Amino acid sequence: MRLFICEKPSQARDIARVLQATRRGDGCLQGQGATVTWCVGHLLETAPPEAYGNYKRWSLEDLPIIPAHWQLVVKPKVASQLKVIQQLLRSCSEVVIATDADREGEMIAREILERCQYQGPTLRLWLSALDDASIRRALGKLRPGEQTLPLYHCALARSRADWLVGINLSRLFTLLGRRAGFDGLLPVGRVQTPTLRLVVQRDRAIAGFEPQSFWTVDAQLEADGTLFQARWQPPTAACDEAGHCIHEAVAQSAARRLSQLGTAQIRRIEVEHVREGPPLSFDLGTLQEICSAKLGLGAQETLAVAQALYETHKATTYPRTDCGYLPESMLDEVPRVLHALAAAAPSLGQWLTEADPSRRSRAWNSSKITAHHGIIPTAVTLDLTQLSERERAVYTLIRARYLAQFLPDHEYLKTQVVLHSDEDQLLARGKQILARGWKAVIDEADGNEPVEQTQHLPTLRESAAVALTDTTVNAQRTQPPKPYTEGTLVKAMKTIANQVDDSRLKQKLKDSCGLGTEATRAAIIQGLIDHGYLTKRKRSLVASAAAHTLIEAVPAEVADPALTALWEQALDRIETGQLSVETFLARQAEWLTRLVRGHASLTLQPPATKGPRCPVCRSAMRQRKGRTGSFWSCTRYPECKGTKPVAKPKRTKQPGAF
C-alpha cells in the first residue's frame, strides 16, 4: 500500500479525489492500493527548555540554554493524528511525501518519518496547485525522496538555530527588562528584531524630520493657440541635493524675468515611443502590498484570503510563493483558464476578446521559477457569488494580473521639451497614450489608480519661439517619510538587501528574498502587533516605547539583517552537503554564548511611571520649561522632537461662588 502524507486535510481530500481514494478511514482516505493521510501543519515541535533541565524558572545564570540532544514533543491537540500516521506507516509499502513543496513542508513530513523510525522507500509529490489537472500531472512525475532530503536538513538547521536565538535572547532581555521595571515579555528573534528595527528607524526619521522650504516656478506657454505647462529649472548653486530651489528670492527673480521677456525658444525636443509590458503575476509579498494599499487588508488577512482561494475554492494556485514567474509548461492550460474566467465573469468579455492566448509576456520563464510559480487562477469555473467580499476582491486582483499577460502592451509617446528664455531654462513634459493595452484591466481591477499626467503638447519645432503667457511661484515644503503600513513593511522585508553594505551578503539577501519567507512575514508582523511592539493607527504601524528600548539594547548583530544573509549562506552549504547541521548549530551556540556573557550585566532604561507617552514614538516624556511655560518633551530628544502641552488643572467652584 502506498501512503500519501499531506500537510492539511483539505490538501489530502483533493489528492484523494484524483486517486479515487474515497473510502473514509480513521484519519485517512483509502482507495485501491493507496491511502491518503494528513498532518495539521507541524504535529511535532522542538521541546521547551524545561525538557533539557531545570529551566522552567527563568534565570540569567542558566543562559545560554543549548541542548546536547535535541528533542521533539507532540503537540497535544494533534496527538491523535500522529498515532494514526504511525499506525499507517507500519503497514505501508512506500511513502509519498505530499506536503507543501518547500523547506517547511519537507520538514513536516520528515520529522514524522524519523519519529516513527520509518525505513522504507520514499517518493516526493511536488505540487503548486490543487486543481485536478495539476495533481494528475504531478502524480505522473513523482520525484525520488533523496532528491528533496537536503531541504529537510536546511529546515532543521534553521528551526533549531531560531530556537536557540529566540529562547536565549528573549529570556535574556526579558530578565534585564524586569530588572529595570518592565513588565511582560520582550521577545527577540532573528527575523522579528530586524523587522522591528525597520519601524523604529522609520519612526525616528519621521520624529526627527525638519521640513525645508523650497520654491518652484511654473510657466504657461502658448503655441498655435494651444496652452501647455513648463517648469523653470533652477541653477545648481540655488539648489539642495534633491534639486529643489531653496532660495525664494532666486525663484521670484526668475519669475519676473520670464514674465518681462514673455517668450521662450525651443532648444531641444526628445520623443520616445514607450512599449510597457504587463507586471509579473503575483508573489505573496506583492499581493500583500497591493491588498494593503488598495483594500486596506493586513498581511495576515491577505494570506488567509489567498489560502482560502487556494484550498477551499480551488480558484488559485499555491499562495505562499516568492516568485512571480510562470513555467512554460503551463502554457497549454491557458485556453482552459481563459474559458473558465469567461464563464465565471461574462463582464470580462471585452478584455477576453482582446486577449491573445499565444502571447508570451516576460512572466513565462521556466528558468526563473523557484520552489513555486506565481499566483494565478486555475481552470476551475467559479461561482463568484460563493466568495466572500474580501475573497472576491483579492481574486479579482489575481485574475487581472493573469489576464494582463495576454493583452497588448501599454504604449505611449513620452515627450520632453527644453526651452530657453534668455538665461533661464524651462522643461515641458508630455505624455500621449497610444494604447492602454493591459493597463485597462489592471486599472479596472485596482479601482483607485492615481490619475496619469497626460499633458498633450502641441506640435512644436526646434528653434521656434513660443509665447510665455503666465508664471506662478509655488512655495512648497519637503515631506517626512511615510510611516510603514503592513504592506510596505512586507515590501521592506523583501528588499532588506538595500540596507546591507557588504556586496556578497546583499546578493544573498536578494537571492533568498530578504527577511523571513513569504509564508512567515505576515505572522512575524502580527506577532509584533500582538506583543505590543507595534500598534496600528488606521493603516499605519507605529513602534511602542518598549520597541525603542529593546532596539537600543539588543546587540547590533541581532538587529542586523546581515545575520539572515549569513545563515542563508550556511543553509546553501548544508543543502549541497558542504556543511553539516551539527557544525552549523555548534557555531551558533558559540556565538550565543559570547553574546549572552557580554550582555548579562546590561542595564535597560527604566520605564517612566508618571507622565504621558510621546505621541510620535510612544517613549516616556519628561516635563520641561519653555518660553511660554511648561510642556512635555520626549525623553529621546533630540532624536525625537515629540511634545505635548501640560494639562491645566480643572478649576473647582469655590464655596459661595456663582
Tab-separated table of N, CA and C in Angstrom, residues 169 173 188-190 193-194 197 201 550-564 591 595 599 602:
chain	number	residue	atom	x	y	z
A	169	LEU	N	17.841	34.781	23.802
A	169	LEU	CA	17.831	36.242	23.806
A	169	LEU	C	16.509	36.798	24.334
A	173	PHE	N	16.720	39.355	27.539
A	173	PHE	CA	16.238	40.741	27.563
A	173	PHE	C	14.957	40.897	28.373
A	188	VAL	N	12.826	38.351	21.338
A	188	VAL	CA	13.874	38.685	20.377
A	188	VAL	C	13.968	37.535	19.389
A	189	GLY	N	14.166	37.858	18.113
A	189	GLY	CA	14.289	36.806	17.108
A	189	GLY	C	15.097	37.272	15.919
A	190	ARG	N	15.632	36.314	15.185
A	190	ARG	CA	16.494	36.616	14.030
A	190	ARG	C	15.777	37.452	12.975
A	193	THR	N	13.339	40.887	15.085
A	193	THR	CA	14.060	42.033	15.636
A	193	THR	C	14.548	42.987	14.536
A	194	PRO	N	15.162	42.498	13.441
A	194	PRO	CA	15.476	43.426	12.343
A	194	PRO	C	14.222	44.063	11.738
A	197	ARG	N	13.261	46.808	13.986
A	197	ARG	CA	14.194	47.929	13.830
A	197	ARG	C	13.803	48.816	12.652
A	201	GLN	N	13.338	52.714	13.249
A	201	GLN	CA	14.137	53.683	12.492
A	201	GLN	C	13.246	54.637	11.699
A	550	LEU	N	14.097	48.256	23.377
A	550	LEU	CA	14.695	46.979	23.009
A	550	LEU	C	15.704	47.148	21.879
A	551	ILE	N	15.345	47.905	20.845
A	551	ILE	CA	16.245	48.075	19.707
A	551	ILE	C	17.529	48.786	20.129
A	552	GLU	N	17.428	49.693	21.116
A	552	GLU	CA	18.630	50.348	21.631
A	552	GLU	C	19.506	49.374	22.418
A	553	ALA	N	18.873	48.357	23.012
A	553	ALA	CA	19.601	47.473	23.932
A	553	ALA	C	20.184	46.238	23.255
A	554	VAL	N	19.500	45.685	22.245
A	554	VAL	CA	19.954	44.410	21.680
A	554	VAL	C	21.276	44.593	20.954
A	555	PRO	N	22.093	43.546	20.920
A	555	PRO	CA	23.353	43.621	20.174
A	555	PRO	C	23.084	43.992	18.719
A	556	ALA	N	23.957	44.781	18.146
A	556	ALA	CA	23.757	45.276	16.779
A	556	ALA	C	23.593	44.131	15.789
A	557	GLU	N	24.349	43.046	15.989
A	557	GLU	CA	24.282	41.946	15.013
A	557	GLU	C	22.948	41.220	15.034
A	558	VAL	N	22.222	41.260	16.167
A	558	VAL	CA	20.916	40.598	16.244
A	558	VAL	C	19.861	41.382	15.468
A	559	ALA	N	19.974	42.708	15.484
A	559	ALA	CA	19.020	43.548	14.763
A	559	ALA	C	19.444	43.798	13.325
A	560	ASP	N	20.581	43.225	12.926
A	560	ASP	CA	21.121	43.450	11.583
A	560	ASP	C	20.634	42.353	10.638
A	561	PRO	N	20.028	42.714	9.489
A	561	PRO	CA	19.572	41.694	8.536
A	561	PRO	C	20.711	40.880	7.941
A	562	ALA	N	21.945	41.339	8.104
A	562	ALA	CA	23.076	40.567	7.589
A	562	ALA	C	23.143	39.184	8.237
A	563	LEU	N	22.607	39.048	9.459
A	563	LEU	CA	22.594	37.740	10.119
A	563	LEU	C	21.817	36.729	9.287
A	564	THR	N	20.687	37.144	8.743
A	564	THR	CA	19.903	36.251	7.889
A	564	THR	C	20.690	35.860	6.649
A	591	TRP	N	28.550	31.543	19.251
A	591	TRP	CA	28.209	32.959	19.084
A	591	TRP	C	27.248	33.415	20.181
A	595	LEU	N	27.593	36.263	23.221
A	595	LEU	CA	26.600	37.334	23.254
A	595	LEU	C	25.970	37.462	24.637
A	599	HIS	N	26.331	40.581	27.572
A	599	HIS	CA	25.207	41.482	27.813
A	599	HIS	C	24.453	41.190	29.116
A	602	LEU	N	24.017	44.185	31.351
A	602	LEU	CA	23.463	45.392	30.723
A	602	LEU	C	22.319	45.958	31.560
